[in-house]
Amino acid sequence: MGHKKVGVPSRRYTSEFKVEAVKLGHSVGMSEASRRLGIPDSSLFNWVRLERKGKLGTSSGVTATPRSAKELEAEVDRLRRELASAKVDNEILKKAAVSTGAQYGPAIGVQL
């Protein structure tokens, strides 16, 4: 009698995921990228091969919308303001955590 192969169930990945996985593989190495993403090495290597042939992500329909320099600069400014605000919030939370920890003793305190 034949035995059914037991292993990782087959998964379907979006074209966008595959393209981003290949980019990650190029930046950190294929084995590391597949480990981080929880995908088989063989899948990532197959996607790289498809990318080299120009067949990866061609049917995804994902296209970049061209944006003017002014729009991009406005977004960068907005993101910088948002980052500055988040940094201030983090500092407030750190001070509150230290203050609360000092009030209730070292068992509850947060080490920074």
Short mmCIF file of N, CA, C and O in Angstrom, two decimals:
data_model
loop_
_atom_site.label_atom_id
_atom_site.label_comp_id
_atom_site.label_asym_id
_atom_site.label_seq_id
_atom_site.Cartn_x
_atom_site.Cartn_y
_atom_site.Cartn_z
N MET A 1 0.84 -1.18 0.00
CA MET A 1 0.00 0.00 0.00
C MET A 1 0.88 1.23 0.00
O MET A 1 1.92 1.27 0.65
N GLY A 2 0.44 2.27 -0.66
CA GLY A 2 1.20 3.51 -0.73
C GLY A 2 1.02 4.35 0.53
O GLY A 2 -0.01 4.30 1.18
N HIS A 3 2.05 5.05 0.86
CA HIS A 3 1.98 5.94 2.01
C HIS A 3 1.79 7.37 1.52
O HIS A 3 2.43 7.79 0.56
N LYS A 4 0.91 8.05 2.20
CA LYS A 4 0.68 9.45 1.85
C LYS A 4 1.82 10.28 2.42
O LYS A 4 2.21 10.10 3.57
N LYS A 5 2.35 11.17 1.62
CA LYS A 5 3.47 12.01 2.04
C LYS A 5 2.97 13.02 3.06
O LYS A 5 2.01 13.75 2.82
N VAL A 6 3.61 13.05 4.21
CA VAL A 6 3.25 13.98 5.26
C VAL A 6 4.32 15.06 5.31
O VAL A 6 5.50 14.77 5.33
N GLY A 7 3.90 16.29 5.30
CA GLY A 7 4.87 17.39 5.33
C GLY A 7 4.15 18.72 5.41
O GLY A 7 3.05 18.81 5.93
N VAL A 8 4.78 19.71 4.87
CA VAL A 8 4.21 21.05 4.89
C VAL A 8 3.08 21.10 3.88
O VAL A 8 3.24 20.69 2.73
N PRO A 9 1.91 21.57 4.31
CA PRO A 9 0.80 21.69 3.36
C PRO A 9 1.15 22.71 2.28
O PRO A 9 1.89 23.65 2.53
N SER A 10 0.60 22.50 1.08
CA SER A 10 0.90 23.44 0.00
C SER A 10 0.27 24.78 0.32
O SER A 10 -0.83 24.86 0.86
N ARG A 11 0.99 25.83 0.00
CA ARG A 11 0.52 27.18 0.28
C ARG A 11 0.52 27.98 -0.99
O ARG A 11 1.29 27.71 -1.91
N ARG A 12 -0.32 28.97 -1.04
CA ARG A 12 -0.35 29.88 -2.18
C ARG A 12 0.12 31.24 -1.70
O ARG A 12 -0.34 31.72 -0.67
N TYR A 13 1.03 31.82 -2.44
CA TYR A 13 1.58 33.13 -2.10
C TYR A 13 1.21 34.12 -3.19
O TYR A 13 1.20 33.77 -4.37
N THR A 14 0.96 35.35 -2.81
CA THR A 14 0.65 36.37 -3.79
C THR A 14 1.91 36.75 -4.56
O THR A 14 3.03 36.55 -4.07
N SER A 15 1.72 37.28 -5.74
CA SER A 15 2.86 37.73 -6.54
C SER A 15 3.64 38.80 -5.81
O SER A 15 4.87 38.84 -5.84
N GLU A 16 2.93 39.69 -5.13
CA GLU A 16 3.59 40.76 -4.38
C GLU A 16 4.47 40.17 -3.28
O GLU A 16 5.60 40.62 -3.07
N PHE A 17 3.98 39.15 -2.57
CA PHE A 17 4.77 38.50 -1.53
C PHE A 17 6.03 37.90 -2.12
O PHE A 17 7.13 38.03 -1.56
N LYS A 18 5.89 37.23 -3.26
CA LYS A 18 7.04 36.60 -3.89
C LYS A 18 8.10 37.63 -4.28
O LYS A 18 9.29 37.42 -4.04
N VAL A 19 7.66 38.74 -4.86
CA VAL A 19 8.59 39.79 -5.27
C VAL A 19 9.31 40.35 -4.05
O VAL A 19 10.54 40.53 -4.07
N GLU A 20 8.57 40.62 -2.98
CA GLU A 20 9.19 41.17 -1.77
C GLU A 20 10.12 40.15 -1.12
O GLU A 20 11.17 40.50 -0.58
N ALA A 21 9.76 38.88 -1.17
CA ALA A 21 10.62 37.83 -0.61
C ALA A 21 11.94 37.75 -1.38
O ALA A 21 13.01 37.60 -0.77
N VAL A 22 11.88 37.87 -2.68
CA VAL A 22 13.10 37.86 -3.51
C VAL A 22 13.98 39.06 -3.16
O VAL A 22 15.19 38.94 -3.02
N LYS A 23 13.36 40.23 -3.00
CA LYS A 23 14.12 41.42 -2.62
C LYS A 23 14.82 41.21 -1.28
O LYS A 23 15.99 41.55 -1.11
N LEU A 24 14.08 40.64 -0.32
CA LEU A 24 14.68 40.35 0.99
C LEU A 24 15.82 39.36 0.84
O LEU A 24 16.87 39.52 1.45
N GLY A 25 15.63 38.35 0.01
CA GLY A 25 16.67 37.36 -0.23
C GLY A 25 17.94 37.98 -0.79
O GLY A 25 19.05 37.61 -0.40
N HIS A 26 17.78 38.95 -1.68
CA HIS A 26 18.94 39.62 -2.24
C HIS A 26 19.66 40.45 -1.18
O HIS A 26 20.88 40.60 -1.22
N SER A 27 18.91 41.00 -0.22
CA SER A 27 19.53 41.88 0.76
C SER A 27 20.15 41.13 1.94
O SER A 27 21.21 41.54 2.42
N VAL A 28 19.53 40.06 2.41
CA VAL A 28 20.06 39.36 3.60
C VAL A 28 20.53 37.94 3.31
O VAL A 28 21.03 37.28 4.22
N GLY A 29 20.35 37.47 2.09
CA GLY A 29 20.72 36.10 1.76
C GLY A 29 19.48 35.23 1.68
O GLY A 29 18.51 35.45 2.42
N MET A 30 19.52 34.27 0.79
CA MET A 30 18.32 33.46 0.52
C MET A 30 17.91 32.61 1.72
O MET A 30 16.74 32.56 2.08
N SER A 31 18.86 31.94 2.35
CA SER A 31 18.51 31.08 3.48
C SER A 31 17.96 31.88 4.64
O SER A 31 16.97 31.48 5.27
N GLU A 32 18.57 33.03 4.92
CA GLU A 32 18.10 33.88 6.02
C GLU A 32 16.70 34.42 5.71
O GLU A 32 15.84 34.46 6.58
N ALA A 33 16.48 34.83 4.48
CA ALA A 33 15.16 35.36 4.09
C ALA A 33 14.09 34.28 4.22
O ALA A 33 13.01 34.54 4.77
N SER A 34 14.38 33.08 3.76
CA SER A 34 13.37 32.02 3.85
C SER A 34 13.11 31.65 5.31
O SER A 34 11.98 31.36 5.69
N ARG A 35 14.14 31.71 6.15
CA ARG A 35 13.96 31.44 7.57
C ARG A 35 13.07 32.50 8.21
O ARG A 35 12.12 32.19 8.93
N ARG A 36 13.36 33.77 7.92
CA ARG A 36 12.57 34.87 8.48
C ARG A 36 11.11 34.81 8.05
O ARG A 36 10.21 35.12 8.82
N LEU A 37 10.88 34.44 6.81
CA LEU A 37 9.52 34.42 6.27
C LEU A 37 8.79 33.11 6.54
O LEU A 37 7.59 33.02 6.31
N GLY A 38 9.52 32.11 7.00
CA GLY A 38 8.89 30.82 7.28
C GLY A 38 8.46 30.07 6.03
O GLY A 38 7.43 29.41 6.03
N ILE A 39 9.26 30.21 4.98
CA ILE A 39 8.95 29.52 3.73
C ILE A 39 10.09 28.58 3.39
O ILE A 39 11.23 28.79 3.83
N PRO A 40 9.83 27.54 2.61
CA PRO A 40 10.91 26.63 2.21
C PRO A 40 11.95 27.34 1.34
O PRO A 40 11.60 28.20 0.52
N ASP A 41 13.22 26.98 1.54
CA ASP A 41 14.30 27.53 0.71
C ASP A 41 14.00 27.31 -0.76
O ASP A 41 14.23 28.19 -1.59
N SER A 42 13.48 26.13 -1.08
CA SER A 42 13.25 25.79 -2.48
C SER A 42 12.26 26.75 -3.14
O SER A 42 12.41 27.10 -4.31
N SER A 43 11.25 27.19 -2.39
CA SER A 43 10.29 28.14 -2.95
C SER A 43 10.97 29.45 -3.31
O SER A 43 10.79 29.98 -4.42
N LEU A 44 11.78 29.94 -2.39
CA LEU A 44 12.46 31.21 -2.65
C LEU A 44 13.43 31.08 -3.81
O LEU A 44 13.50 31.96 -4.67
N PHE A 45 14.16 29.97 -3.88
CA PHE A 45 15.09 29.78 -4.99
C PHE A 45 14.34 29.70 -6.33
O PHE A 45 14.81 30.22 -7.35
N ASN A 46 13.16 29.08 -6.33
CA ASN A 46 12.35 29.03 -7.55
C ASN A 46 11.90 30.43 -7.96
O ASN A 46 11.90 30.76 -9.16
N TRP A 47 11.52 31.24 -6.99
CA TRP A 47 11.07 32.60 -7.31
C TRP A 47 12.22 33.44 -7.85
O TRP A 47 12.02 34.25 -8.75
N VAL A 48 13.42 33.22 -7.32
CA VAL A 48 14.60 33.94 -7.84
C VAL A 48 14.84 33.55 -9.29
O VAL A 48 15.12 34.39 -10.14
N ARG A 49 14.72 32.26 -9.56
CA ARG A 49 14.91 31.79 -10.93
C ARG A 49 13.89 32.42 -11.87
O ARG A 49 14.21 32.87 -12.97
N LEU A 50 12.63 32.49 -11.43
CA LEU A 50 11.58 33.13 -12.23
C LEU A 50 11.87 34.62 -12.43
O LEU A 50 11.64 35.16 -13.51
N GLU A 51 12.38 35.26 -11.39
CA GLU A 51 12.70 36.69 -11.51
C GLU A 51 13.79 36.90 -12.56
O GLU A 51 13.71 37.83 -13.37
N ARG A 52 14.79 36.05 -12.55
CA ARG A 52 15.88 36.17 -13.52
C ARG A 52 15.38 36.00 -14.96
O ARG A 52 15.91 36.60 -15.89
N LYS A 53 14.35 35.17 -15.11
CA LYS A 53 13.77 34.96 -16.44
C LYS A 53 12.76 36.06 -16.79
O LYS A 53 12.24 36.07 -17.90
N GLY A 54 12.48 36.94 -15.83
CA GLY A 54 11.53 38.01 -16.07
C GLY A 54 10.09 37.58 -15.96
O GLY A 54 9.19 38.23 -16.48
N LYS A 55 9.84 36.46 -15.29
CA LYS A 55 8.48 35.92 -15.21
C LYS A 55 7.85 36.06 -13.83
O LYS A 55 6.76 35.56 -13.61
N LEU A 56 8.53 36.70 -12.91
CA LEU A 56 7.99 36.83 -11.56
C LEU A 56 7.29 38.17 -11.42
O LEU A 56 7.84 39.22 -11.72
N GLY A 57 6.05 38.13 -10.98
CA GLY A 57 5.31 39.36 -10.72
C GLY A 57 4.80 40.07 -11.95
O GLY A 57 4.31 41.18 -11.85
N THR A 58 4.89 39.45 -13.11
CA THR A 58 4.45 40.13 -14.33
C THR A 58 2.93 40.24 -14.40
O THR A 58 2.41 41.17 -14.97
N SER A 59 2.24 39.30 -13.77
CA SER A 59 0.78 39.33 -13.84
C SER A 59 0.15 39.85 -12.56
O SER A 59 -1.04 39.72 -12.37
N SER A 60 0.94 40.43 -11.68
CA SER A 60 0.41 40.85 -10.39
C SER A 60 -0.51 42.06 -10.49
O SER A 60 -1.35 42.28 -9.63
N GLY A 61 -0.33 42.88 -11.52
CA GLY A 61 -1.15 44.06 -11.65
C GLY A 61 -0.76 45.18 -10.71
O GLY A 61 -1.43 46.19 -10.62
N VAL A 62 0.32 45.01 -9.97
CA VAL A 62 0.78 46.03 -9.04
C VAL A 62 1.70 46.97 -9.79
O VAL A 62 2.72 46.57 -10.31
N THR A 63 1.28 48.22 -9.88
CA THR A 63 2.11 49.21 -10.54
C THR A 63 2.27 50.40 -9.63
O THR A 63 1.37 50.74 -8.87
N ALA A 64 3.41 51.04 -9.70
CA ALA A 64 3.67 52.21 -8.89
C ALA A 64 2.98 53.41 -9.51
O ALA A 64 3.03 53.61 -10.72
N THR A 65 2.33 54.17 -8.68
CA THR A 65 1.68 55.38 -9.15
C THR A 65 2.72 56.50 -9.17
O THR A 65 3.32 56.79 -8.14
N PRO A 66 2.94 57.12 -10.31
CA PRO A 66 3.91 58.20 -10.35
C PRO A 66 3.43 59.37 -9.51
O PRO A 66 2.27 59.74 -9.55
N ARG A 67 4.35 59.90 -8.71
CA ARG A 67 4.02 61.03 -7.83
C ARG A 67 5.02 62.13 -8.05
O ARG A 67 6.19 61.88 -8.31
N SER A 68 4.55 63.33 -7.93
CA SER A 68 5.44 64.47 -8.14
C SER A 68 6.40 64.62 -6.98
O SER A 68 6.16 64.11 -5.87
N ALA A 69 7.48 65.35 -7.22
CA ALA A 69 8.47 65.59 -6.17
C ALA A 69 7.83 66.34 -5.01
O ALA A 69 8.15 66.09 -3.85
N LYS A 70 6.92 67.24 -5.33
CA LYS A 70 6.25 68.02 -4.29
C LYS A 70 5.43 67.11 -3.37
O LYS A 70 5.43 67.27 -2.14
N GLU A 71 4.73 66.15 -3.95
CA GLU A 71 3.94 65.20 -3.16
C GLU A 71 4.85 64.36 -2.27
O GLU A 71 4.55 64.12 -1.10
N LEU A 72 5.95 63.90 -2.83
CA LEU A 72 6.89 63.08 -2.07
C LEU A 72 7.52 63.87 -0.92
O LEU A 72 7.66 63.36 0.19
N GLU A 73 7.88 65.13 -1.18
CA GLU A 73 8.45 65.97 -0.13
C GLU A 73 7.43 66.22 0.98
O GLU A 73 7.77 66.20 2.16
N ALA A 74 6.19 66.41 0.62
CA ALA A 74 5.13 66.61 1.61
C ALA A 74 4.97 65.36 2.48
O ALA A 74 4.81 65.46 3.70
N GLU A 75 5.04 64.18 1.85
CA GLU A 75 4.92 62.95 2.62
C GLU A 75 6.12 62.76 3.55
O GLU A 75 5.96 62.35 4.69
N VAL A 76 7.30 63.08 3.07
CA VAL A 76 8.50 62.97 3.91
C VAL A 76 8.36 63.90 5.11
O VAL A 76 8.66 63.52 6.25
N ASP A 77 7.91 65.13 4.89
CA ASP A 77 7.72 66.07 5.99
C ASP A 77 6.71 65.54 7.00
O ASP A 77 6.92 65.62 8.21
N ARG A 78 5.60 64.99 6.49
CA ARG A 78 4.58 64.43 7.38
C ARG A 78 5.14 63.28 8.20
O ARG A 78 4.91 63.19 9.41
N LEU A 79 5.90 62.41 7.55
CA LEU A 79 6.47 61.27 8.26
C LEU A 79 7.51 61.70 9.29
O LEU A 79 7.61 61.11 10.37
N ARG A 80 8.26 62.74 8.98
CA ARG A 80 9.23 63.27 9.96
C ARG A 80 8.51 63.82 11.19
O ARG A 80 8.95 63.59 12.32
N ARG A 81 7.42 64.54 10.97
CA ARG A 81 6.64 65.07 12.10
C ARG A 81 6.07 63.92 12.93
O ARG A 81 6.09 63.95 14.16
N GLU A 82 5.57 62.91 12.24
CA GLU A 82 5.00 61.75 12.93
C GLU A 82 6.06 61.03 13.75
O GLU A 82 5.81 60.63 14.89
N LEU A 83 7.25 60.88 13.20
CA LEU A 83 8.35 60.23 13.91
C LEU A 83 8.76 61.05 15.13
O LEU A 83 8.97 60.49 16.22
N ALA A 84 8.86 62.36 14.98
CA ALA A 84 9.22 63.23 16.11
C ALA A 84 8.19 63.10 17.23
O ALA A 84 8.55 63.01 18.41
N SER A 85 6.91 63.07 16.86
CA SER A 85 5.85 62.92 17.84
C SER A 85 5.95 61.57 18.56
O SER A 85 5.80 61.49 19.78
N ALA A 86 6.24 60.52 17.82
CA ALA A 86 6.37 59.19 18.42
C ALA A 86 7.56 59.14 19.37
O ALA A 86 7.48 58.51 20.43
N LYS A 87 8.65 59.82 19.02
CA LYS A 87 9.82 59.86 19.90
C LYS A 87 9.48 60.57 21.21
O LYS A 87 9.89 60.12 22.29
N VAL A 88 8.74 61.67 21.12
CA VAL A 88 8.33 62.38 22.33
C VAL A 88 7.44 61.48 23.19
O VAL A 88 7.62 61.39 24.41
N ASP A 89 6.48 60.80 22.55
CA ASP A 89 5.61 59.88 23.28
C ASP A 89 6.41 58.79 23.98
O ASP A 89 6.14 58.46 25.14
N ASN A 90 7.41 58.24 23.30
CA ASN A 90 8.24 57.19 23.90
C ASN A 90 9.01 57.71 25.10
O ASN A 90 9.14 57.02 26.11
N GLU A 91 9.54 58.91 25.01
CA GLU A 91 10.26 59.49 26.14
C GLU A 91 9.34 59.68 27.34
O GLU A 91 9.73 59.39 28.48
N ILE A 92 8.13 60.15 27.09
CA ILE A 92 7.15 60.32 28.17
C ILE A 92 6.85 58.98 28.82
O ILE A 92 6.82 58.85 30.05
N LEU A 93 6.64 57.95 27.99
CA LEU A 93 6.34 56.62 28.53
C LEU A 93 7.52 56.05 29.31
O LEU A 93 7.33 55.41 30.35
N LYS A 94 8.73 56.27 28.85
CA LYS A 94 9.91 55.80 29.58
C LYS A 94 9.99 56.45 30.94
O LYS A 94 10.23 55.79 31.95
N LYS A 95 9.78 57.77 30.99
CA LYS A 95 9.84 58.49 32.26
C LYS A 95 8.73 58.01 33.20
O LYS A 95 8.96 57.85 34.40
N ALA A 96 7.56 57.77 32.65
CA ALA A 96 6.45 57.29 33.48
C ALA A 96 6.74 55.89 34.01
O ALA A 96 6.45 55.58 35.16
N ALA A 97 7.34 55.06 33.17
CA ALA A 97 7.67 53.70 33.61
C ALA A 97 8.71 53.71 34.71
O ALA A 97 8.61 52.98 35.69
N VAL A 98 9.72 54.57 34.58
CA VAL A 98 10.76 54.67 35.60
C VAL A 98 10.15 55.21 36.89
O VAL A 98 10.41 54.71 37.97
N SER A 99 9.32 56.22 36.75
CA SER A 99 8.68 56.83 37.92
C SER A 99 7.77 55.82 38.62
O SER A 99 7.78 55.69 39.84
N THR A 100 6.99 55.09 37.87
CA THR A 100 6.10 54.08 38.44
C THR A 100 6.90 52.96 39.08
O THR A 100 6.56 52.48 40.15
N GLY A 101 7.97 52.57 38.45
CA GLY A 101 8.82 51.51 39.00
C GLY A 101 9.44 51.93 40.31
O GLY A 101 9.55 51.13 41.25
N ALA A 102 9.86 53.19 40.43
CA ALA A 102 10.45 53.68 41.66
C ALA A 102 9.41 53.73 42.77
O ALA A 102 9.71 53.49 43.94
N GLN A 103 8.18 54.00 42.39
CA GLN A 103 7.11 54.12 43.37
C GLN A 103 6.74 52.74 43.95
O GLN A 103 6.48 52.60 45.12
N TYR A 104 6.71 51.71 43.11
CA TYR A 104 6.24 50.39 43.54
C TYR A 104 7.37 49.41 43.84
O TYR A 104 7.13 48.29 44.20
N GLY A 105 8.59 49.79 43.63
CA GLY A 105 9.72 48.92 43.95
C GLY A 105 10.27 48.25 42.72
O GLY A 105 9.69 48.28 41.65
N PRO A 106 11.44 47.63 42.86
CA PRO A 106 12.13 47.07 41.72
C PRO A 106 11.43 45.88 41.07
O PRO A 106 11.65 45.59 39.91
N ALA A 107 10.54 45.17 41.78
CA ALA A 107 9.90 44.01 41.19
C ALA A 107 8.96 44.41 40.05
O ALA A 107 8.75 43.66 39.12
N ILE A 108 8.41 45.60 40.10
CA ILE A 108 7.48 46.05 39.07
C ILE A 108 8.16 46.98 38.09
O ILE A 108 7.70 47.17 36.99
N GLY A 109 9.28 47.52 38.45
CA GLY A 109 9.95 48.52 37.62
C GLY A 109 10.38 47.98 36.28
O GLY A 109 10.51 46.78 36.05
N VAL A 110 10.60 48.87 35.36
CA VAL A 110 11.03 48.54 34.01
C VAL A 110 12.47 48.95 33.85
O VAL A 110 12.84 50.08 34.16
N GLN A 111 13.30 48.03 33.42
CA GLN A 111 14.70 48.36 33.20
C GLN A 111 14.85 48.97 31.82
O GLN A 111 14.33 48.46 30.84
N LEU A 112 15.51 50.07 31.74
CA LEU A 112 15.72 50.75 30.46
C LEU A 112 17.17 50.76 30.09
O LEU A 112 18.05 50.79 30.85
#
